[in-house]
PDB file of C-alpha atoms in Angstrom:
ATOM      1  CA  MET A 338      -7.925  -2.277 -18.132  1.00 47.00           C
ATOM      2  CA  SER A 339      -6.149  -4.565 -19.136  1.00 42.00           C
ATOM      3  CA  ARG A 340      -6.808  -8.728 -17.559  1.00 41.00           C
ATOM      4  CA  GLU A 341      -4.552 -10.136 -20.145  1.00 41.00           C
ATOM      5  CA  HIS A 342      -1.583  -8.761 -18.193  1.00 39.00           C
ATOM      6  CA  LEU A 343      -2.691 -10.355 -15.089  1.00 38.00           C
ATOM      7  CA  VAL A 344      -1.016 -13.642 -14.965  1.00 39.00           C
ATOM      8  CA  ASP A 345       1.071 -14.298 -11.765  1.00 47.00           C
ATOM      9  CA  THR A 346      -0.956 -13.869  -9.229  1.00 50.00           C
ATOM     10  CA  GLY A 347       1.301 -15.029  -6.472  1.00 51.00           C
ATOM     11  CA  PRO A 348      -0.332 -15.473  -2.907  1.00 59.00           C
ATOM     12  CA  VAL A 349      -3.514 -14.022  -4.137  1.00 61.00           C
ATOM     13  CA  SER A 350      -6.363 -16.150  -5.257  1.00 65.00           C
ATOM     14  CA  HIS A 351      -7.758 -15.330  -9.441  1.00 71.00           C
ATOM     15  CA  SER A 352     -10.994 -15.105  -8.152  1.00 72.00           C
ATOM     16  CA  ALA A 353     -10.326 -11.871  -5.612  1.00 72.00           C
ATOM     17  CA  TYR A 354      -7.912 -10.200  -8.554  1.00 76.00           C
ATOM     18  CA  GLU A 355     -11.364 -10.429 -10.842  1.00 81.00           C
ATOM     19  CA  SER A 356     -13.365  -9.545  -7.953  1.00 81.00           C
ATOM     20  CA  LEU A 357     -10.959  -5.990  -7.147  1.00 84.00           C
ATOM     21  CA  LEU A 358     -10.592  -5.367 -10.796  1.00 89.00           C
ATOM     22  CA  GLU A 359     -14.610  -5.152 -11.066  1.00 89.00           C
ATOM     23  CA  LEU A 360     -14.767  -2.663  -7.789  1.00 90.00           C
ATOM     24  CA  ILE A 361     -11.723  -1.080  -8.745  1.00 92.00           C
ATOM     25  CA  ALA A 362     -13.231  -0.204 -12.167  1.00 92.00           C
ATOM     26  CA  ASP A 363     -16.922   0.887 -10.155  1.00 92.00           C
ATOM     27  CA  SER A 364     -15.177   3.261  -7.862  1.00 94.00           C
ATOM     28  CA  PRO A 365     -15.933   7.174  -8.715  1.00 94.00           C
ATOM     29  CA  ALA A 366     -13.383   8.610 -10.108  1.00 97.00           C
ATOM     30  CA  LEU A 367     -11.466  11.806  -8.820  1.00 98.00           C
ATOM     31  CA  PRO A 368     -11.952  15.768 -10.036  1.00 97.00           C
ATOM     32  CA  SER A 369      -9.030  14.860 -12.604  1.00 97.00           C
ATOM     33  CA  GLY A 370     -11.186  12.306 -13.972  1.00 97.00           C
ATOM     34  CA  GLY A 371      -8.658   9.897 -12.862  1.00 97.00           C
ATOM     35  CA  ARG A 372      -8.452   6.854  -9.863  1.00 98.00           C
ATOM     36  CA  ILE A 373      -6.022   6.129  -7.552  1.00 98.00           C
ATOM     37  CA  ILE A 374      -5.639   2.852  -5.681  1.00 97.00           C
ATOM     38  CA  ALA A 375      -4.201   2.464  -2.036  1.00 98.00           C
ATOM     39  CA  ILE A 376      -2.896  -1.021  -1.014  1.00 97.00           C
ATOM     40  CA  ASP A 377      -2.348  -0.704   2.714  1.00 97.00           C
ATOM     41  CA  GLY A 378      -1.346  -3.412   5.464  1.00 96.00           C
ATOM     42  CA  ARG A 379       1.228  -4.616   7.468  1.00 94.00           C
ATOM     43  CA  SER A 380       4.877  -5.338   6.379  1.00 92.00           C
ATOM     44  CA  GLY A 381       5.402  -8.448   4.985  1.00 89.00           C
ATOM     45  CA  ALA A 382       1.884  -8.918   4.239  1.00 90.00           C
ATOM     46  CA  GLY A 383       1.691  -9.445   0.142  1.00 88.00           C
ATOM     47  CA  LYS A 384       0.765  -5.144  -0.558  1.00 92.00           C
ATOM     48  CA  THR A 385       3.477  -5.152  -3.014  1.00 91.00           C
ATOM     49  CA  THR A 386       2.833  -8.340  -4.877  1.00 88.00           C
ATOM     50  CA  VAL A 387      -1.208  -7.434  -5.505  1.00 89.00           C
ATOM     51  CA  ALA A 388       0.447  -3.322  -6.178  1.00 93.00           C
ATOM     52  CA  THR A 389       2.469  -5.271  -9.101  1.00 91.00           C
ATOM     53  CA  ALA A 390      -0.418  -7.718 -10.569  1.00 88.00           C
ATOM     54  CA  LEU A 391      -3.329  -4.688 -10.551  1.00 91.00           C
ATOM     55  CA  ALA A 392      -0.920  -2.395 -12.121  1.00 92.00           C
ATOM     56  CA  ALA A 393      -0.480  -4.790 -14.574  1.00 90.00           C
ATOM     57  CA  ALA A 394      -4.063  -5.399 -15.414  1.00 89.00           C
ATOM     58  CA  LEU A 395      -4.455  -1.694 -14.982  1.00 92.00           C
ATOM     59  CA  ASP A 396      -1.170  -0.368 -17.322  1.00 94.00           C
ATOM     60  CA  CYS A 397      -0.469   2.034 -14.562  1.00 96.00           C
ATOM     61  CA  PRO A 398       2.344   3.277 -12.476  1.00 97.00           C
ATOM     62  CA  ILE A 399       3.255   2.361  -8.836  1.00 98.00           C
ATOM     63  CA  LEU A 400       3.488   5.123  -6.134  1.00 98.00           C
ATOM     64  CA  THR A 401       5.939   2.903  -3.590  1.00 97.00           C
ATOM     65  CA  VAL A 402       4.908   4.481  -0.087  1.00 97.00           C
ATOM     66  CA  ASP A 403       8.915   3.641   0.721  1.00 95.00           C
ATOM     67  CA  GLU A 404      10.086   6.204  -1.362  1.00 96.00           C
ATOM     68  CA  LEU A 405       8.551   8.914   0.784  1.00 96.00           C
ATOM     69  CA  CYS A 406       9.123   7.191   3.947  1.00 97.00           C
ATOM     70  CA  PRO A 407      12.145   9.377   5.951  1.00 96.00           C
ATOM     71  CA  GLY A 408      13.955   5.787   7.728  1.00 94.00           C
ATOM     72  CA  TRP A 409      13.129   3.382  10.287  1.00 93.00           C
ATOM     73  CA  ASP A 410      12.128   5.945  12.733  1.00 95.00           C
ATOM     74  CA  GLY A 411       9.632   7.257  10.185  1.00 96.00           C
ATOM     75  CA  LEU A 412       6.431   6.233   9.458  1.00 97.00           C
ATOM     76  CA  GLY A 413       4.115   8.487  11.294  1.00 97.00           C
ATOM     77  CA  GLN A 414       5.060  11.187   8.914  1.00 97.00           C
ATOM     78  CA  VAL A 415       4.263   9.240   5.783  1.00 98.00           C
ATOM     79  CA  PRO A 416       0.382  10.339   5.426  1.00 98.00           C
ATOM     80  CA  THR A 417       1.620  13.992   5.400  1.00 98.00           C
ATOM     81  CA  LEU A 418       3.771  13.375   2.952  1.00 98.00           C
ATOM     82  CA  LEU A 419       2.121  11.392   0.933  1.00 98.00           C
ATOM     83  CA  ALA A 420      -0.995  13.538   1.051  1.00 98.00           C
ATOM     84  CA  ALA A 421       1.017  16.460  -0.119  1.00 98.00           C
ATOM     85  CA  ALA A 422       1.845  14.254  -2.866  1.00 98.00           C
ATOM     86  CA  LEU A 423      -1.614  13.209  -3.808  1.00 98.00           C
ATOM     87  CA  GLU A 424      -3.980  15.643  -3.321  1.00 98.00           C
ATOM     88  CA  PRO A 425      -2.249  17.881  -6.636  1.00 98.00           C
ATOM     89  CA  LEU A 426      -2.739  14.287  -8.961  1.00 98.00           C
ATOM     90  CA  ALA A 427      -6.289  14.033  -7.288  1.00 98.00           C
ATOM     91  CA  GLN A 428      -7.026  17.956  -8.448  1.00 98.00           C
ATOM     92  CA  GLY A 429      -5.495  16.890 -11.878  1.00 98.00           C
ATOM     93  CA  ARG A 430      -2.374  18.947 -11.394  1.00 98.00           C
ATOM     94  CA  SER A 431       1.343  17.725 -11.496  1.00 98.00           C
ATOM     95  CA  GLY A 432       2.492  16.679  -7.932  1.00 96.00           C
ATOM     96  CA  HIS A 433       5.749  15.865  -6.596  1.00 96.00           C
ATOM     97  CA  TYR A 434       7.801  14.041  -3.489  1.00 97.00           C
ATOM     98  CA  ARG A 435      11.995  14.073  -2.800  1.00 95.00           C
ATOM     99  CA  ARG A 436      13.030  10.505  -2.395  1.00 95.00           C
ATOM    100  CA  TYR A 437      14.603   9.331   0.357  1.00 96.00           C
ATOM    101  CA  ASP A 438      17.585   7.069  -0.016  1.00 93.00           C
ATOM    102  CA  TRP A 439      17.497   4.315   2.914  1.00 90.00           C
ATOM    103  CA  ILE A 440      21.650   3.244   2.821  1.00 87.00           C
ATOM    104  CA  THR A 441      22.479   7.118   2.626  1.00 91.00           C
ATOM    105  CA  GLY A 442      19.332   8.308   5.100  1.00 90.00           C
ATOM    106  CA  GLU A 443      19.215  11.470   2.974  1.00 91.00           C
ATOM    107  CA  ARG A 444      16.644  12.747   0.302  1.00 92.00           C
ATOM    108  CA  ASP A 445      18.461  12.462  -3.071  1.00 87.00           C
ATOM    109  CA  GLY A 446      15.807  14.035  -5.813  1.00 85.00           C
ATOM    110  CA  ASN A 447      12.460  15.341  -6.517  1.00 93.00           C
ATOM    111  CA  ILE A 448       9.706  13.315  -8.181  1.00 95.00           C
ATOM    112  CA  GLU A 449       7.810  14.380 -10.411  1.00 96.00           C
ATOM    113  CA  LEU A 450       4.315  12.981 -10.746  1.00 97.00           C
ATOM    114  CA  GLU A 451       1.719  13.457 -13.551  1.00 97.00           C
ATOM    115  CA  PRO A 452      -2.281  12.781 -13.084  1.00 96.00           C
ATOM    116  CA  THR A 453      -2.793   9.635 -15.242  1.00 97.00           C
ATOM    117  CA  ALA A 454      -6.254   7.639 -15.715  1.00 97.00           C
ATOM    118  CA  TRP A 455      -5.251   5.211 -13.024  1.00 97.00           C
ATOM    119  CA  LEU A 456      -2.696   4.825 -10.226  1.00 98.00           C
ATOM    120  CA  VAL A 457      -1.837   2.359  -7.839  1.00 98.00           C
ATOM    121  CA  VAL A 458      -0.097   3.456  -4.104  1.00 98.00           C
ATOM    122  CA  ASP A 459       1.786   0.507  -2.679  1.00 98.00           C
ATOM    123  CA  GLY A 460       2.956   1.027   1.044  1.00 97.00           C
ATOM    124  CA  VAL A 461       2.020   1.453   4.812  1.00 97.00           C
ATOM    125  CA  GLY A 462       0.566   4.558   6.036  1.00 98.00           C
ATOM    126  CA  SER A 463      -1.153   4.766   2.099  1.00 98.00           C
ATOM    127  CA  ALA A 464      -4.505   5.037   3.066  1.00 98.00           C
ATOM    128  CA  SER A 465      -4.508   7.185   5.735  1.00 98.00           C
ATOM    129  CA  ARG A 466      -7.141   9.633   6.636  1.00 97.00           C
ATOM    130  CA  LEU A 467      -5.521  12.679   5.456  1.00 98.00           C
ATOM    131  CA  CYS A 468      -4.561  10.188   1.662  1.00 98.00           C
ATOM    132  CA  ARG A 469      -8.426   9.190   1.487  1.00 98.00           C
ATOM    133  CA  PRO A 470      -9.678  12.339  -0.129  1.00 98.00           C
ATOM    134  CA  SER A 471      -7.374  11.788  -3.012  1.00 98.00           C
ATOM    135  CA  LEU A 472      -8.401   7.853  -3.067  1.00 98.00           C
ATOM    136  CA  THR A 473     -10.458   6.618  -5.322  1.00 97.00           C
ATOM    137  CA  TYR A 474     -10.648   2.615  -3.595  1.00 96.00           C
ATOM    138  CA  VAL A 475      -8.814   1.292  -0.432  1.00 96.00           C
ATOM    139  CA  ILE A 476      -7.472  -2.499  -0.170  1.00 95.00           C
ATOM    140  CA  TRP A 477      -6.385  -3.720   2.907  1.00 95.00           C
ATOM    141  CA  ILE A 478      -4.523  -6.920   3.105  1.00 93.00           C
ATOM    142  CA  GLU A 479      -4.393  -8.986   6.513  1.00 89.00           C
ATOM    143  CA  ALA A 480      -2.123 -11.761   6.894  1.00 86.00           C
ATOM    144  CA  ASP A 481      -1.040 -14.231   9.479  1.00 84.00           C
ATOM    145  CA  GLU A 482       2.380 -12.746  11.383  1.00 85.00           C
ATOM    146  CA  ALA A 483       4.568 -15.379  11.062  1.00 83.00           C
ATOM    147  CA  HIS A 484       4.183 -16.198   7.087  1.00 82.00           C
ATOM    148  CA  ARG A 485       4.622 -11.875   6.952  1.00 85.00           C
ATOM    149  CA  LYS A 486       7.282 -11.851   8.738  1.00 86.00           C
ATOM    150  CA  ALA A 487       9.122 -14.272   6.610  1.00 83.00           C
ATOM    151  CA  ARG A 488       7.961 -12.575   3.754  1.00 81.00           C
ATOM    152  CA  ALA A 489       9.162  -9.498   5.072  1.00 81.00           C
ATOM    153  CA  LEU A 490      12.680 -10.822   6.135  1.00 82.00           C
ATOM    154  CA  ALA A 491      13.378 -13.345   2.807  1.00 82.00           C
ATOM    155  CA  ARG A 492      13.017  -9.585   0.896  1.00 79.00           C
ATOM    156  CA  ASP A 493      14.683  -6.851   3.072  1.00 74.00           C
ATOM    157  CA  GLY A 494      17.031  -9.847   4.735  1.00 73.00           C
ATOM    158  CA  ALA A 495      19.439  -8.990   8.545  1.00 73.00           C
ATOM    159  CA  VAL A 496      18.559  -5.136   8.114  1.00 75.00           C
ATOM    160  CA  PHE A 497      15.028  -5.661   8.302  1.00 77.00           C
ATOM    161  CA  ALA A 498      15.198  -8.085  11.012  1.00 80.00           C
ATOM    162  CA  GLY A 499      17.340  -6.023  13.622  1.00 84.00           C
ATOM    163  CA  VAL A 500      14.120  -2.987  13.513  1.00 88.00           C
ATOM    164  CA  TRP A 501      10.816  -5.739  12.854  1.00 89.00           C
ATOM    165  CA  ASP A 502       9.821  -5.001  16.682  1.00 90.00           C
ATOM    166  CA  ARG A 503      10.433  -1.451  16.410  1.00 94.00           C
ATOM    167  CA  TRP A 504       8.694  -1.182  13.354  1.00 94.00           C
ATOM    168  CA  ALA A 505       5.869  -3.343  14.049  1.00 93.00           C
ATOM    169  CA  VAL A 506       5.007  -1.000  17.396  1.00 96.00           C
ATOM    170  CA  GLN A 507       4.859   2.174  14.579  1.00 97.00           C
ATOM    171  CA  GLU A 508       2.540   0.289  12.374  1.00 96.00           C
ATOM    172  CA  SER A 509       0.955  -0.850  15.512  1.00 95.00           C
ATOM    173  CA  ALA A 510       0.331   3.045  16.515  1.00 97.00           C
ATOM    174  CA  LEU A 511      -0.226   4.314  13.174  1.00 97.00           C
ATOM    175  CA  PHE A 512      -3.333   1.954  12.333  1.00 96.00           C
ATOM    176  CA  GLU A 513      -4.943   2.291  15.409  1.00 95.00           C
ATOM    177  CA  GLN A 514      -4.803   6.364  14.809  1.00 95.00           C
ATOM    178  CA  GLU A 515      -5.924   5.906  11.496  1.00 96.00           C
ATOM    179  CA  GLN A 516      -8.102   3.090  11.524  1.00 94.00           C
ATOM    180  CA  THR A 517      -7.442   2.068   7.993  1.00 94.00           C
ATOM    181  CA  ALA A 518      -8.683  -1.378   7.819  1.00 92.00           C
ATOM    182  CA  ALA A 519     -12.303  -0.476   9.397  1.00 92.00           C
ATOM    183  CA  ALA A 520     -11.889   2.661   5.843  1.00 93.00           C
ATOM    184  CA  ALA A 521     -11.511  -0.425   3.163  1.00 94.00           C
ATOM    185  CA  ASP A 522     -13.466  -0.901   0.361  1.00 93.00           C
ATOM    186  CA  ALA A 523     -11.736  -4.353   0.426  1.00 91.00           C
ATOM    187  CA  VAL A 524      -9.939  -6.415   2.464  1.00 91.00           C
ATOM    188  CA  LEU A 525      -7.826  -9.247   1.267  1.00 88.00           C
ATOM    189  CA  THR A 526      -7.301 -12.042   4.163  1.00 85.00           C
ATOM    190  CA  GLU A 527      -4.644 -14.588   4.509  1.00 78.00           C
ATOM    191  CA  ASP A 528      -5.686 -18.335   4.849  1.00 76.00           C
ATOM    192  CA  PRO A 529      -3.359 -19.112   7.866  1.00 71.00           C
ATOM    193  CA  GLN A 530      -3.156 -23.232   6.249  1.00 70.00           C
ATOM    194  CA  THR A 531      -2.410 -21.926   2.481  1.00 69.00           C
ATOM    195  CA  GLY A 532      -0.876 -18.559   2.602  1.00 66.00           C
ATOM    196  CA  ILE A 533      -3.822 -17.414   0.092  1.00 69.00           C
ATOM    197  CA  LEU A 534      -5.424 -14.108  -0.064  1.00 73.00           C
ATOM    198  CA  ALA A 535      -9.015 -13.973  -0.586  1.00 69.00           C
ATOM    199  CA  LEU A 536     -11.628 -11.233  -0.114  1.00 72.00           C
ATOM    200  CA  GLY A 537     -12.982 -12.033   3.245  1.00 67.00           C
ATOM    201  CA  PRO A 538     -13.298 -10.978   6.284  1.00 56.00           C
ATOM    202  CA  ILE A 539     -10.700  -9.605   8.612  1.00 52.00           C
ATOM    203  CA  PRO A 540     -10.002 -11.671  11.929  1.00 48.00           C
ATOM    204  CA  PRO A 541     -11.505 -10.347  14.944  1.00 46.00           C
ATOM    205  CA  GLY A 542      -8.683  -8.206  17.077  1.00 45.00           C
ATOM    206  CA  ALA A 543      -6.345  -9.038  14.314  1.00 44.00           C
ATOM    207  CA  MET A 544      -5.940  -5.473  12.746  1.00 43.00           C
ATOM    208  CA  TYR A 545      -3.512  -3.834  15.103  1.00 39.00           C
ATOM    209  CA  ALA A 546      -2.444  -6.757  17.476  1.00 36.00           C
TER     210      ALA A 546
END
């Protein structure tokens, strides 16, 4: 684990990153001997920021759930698709998935995955029940809806603006079904005043609202 790479922590406190790195390092290895960390939470919560920094610190690849999810109405399929890609990796075998092209609406290629010492999985649904046997550590991120929406629309623009409400309904259904936050090993909660994410409790009633 190479902490000198952990420079830009974005909206996350440095102390939270340091604590996460220690906790992740202490997590039990999979049968493959490696470790797979999932970062889950609603759109715009800051998952990719956290994933990028942790992957740099761990010197490892990121598996982005967006590449598996089959479009704006396909979130419910993510647990099954992702679990199928992760299970062989957890056992020390090669895995794969078919990448979804959000522009064409088609699968555009087969992505091969090889077992690694560390893997970070970034995206909504990454810590669903079917995936958890193949995970060593789950991070849930909870952030204010206004902040989340502003970040998501700044990133994805008008395209996401038109489907925000539709996607949010799917998120609520998925997280209620999977009880993802309750299964998390660590929770990053955003301070609504500063926008800083820190290790802390989830505000009551905030997870699935």
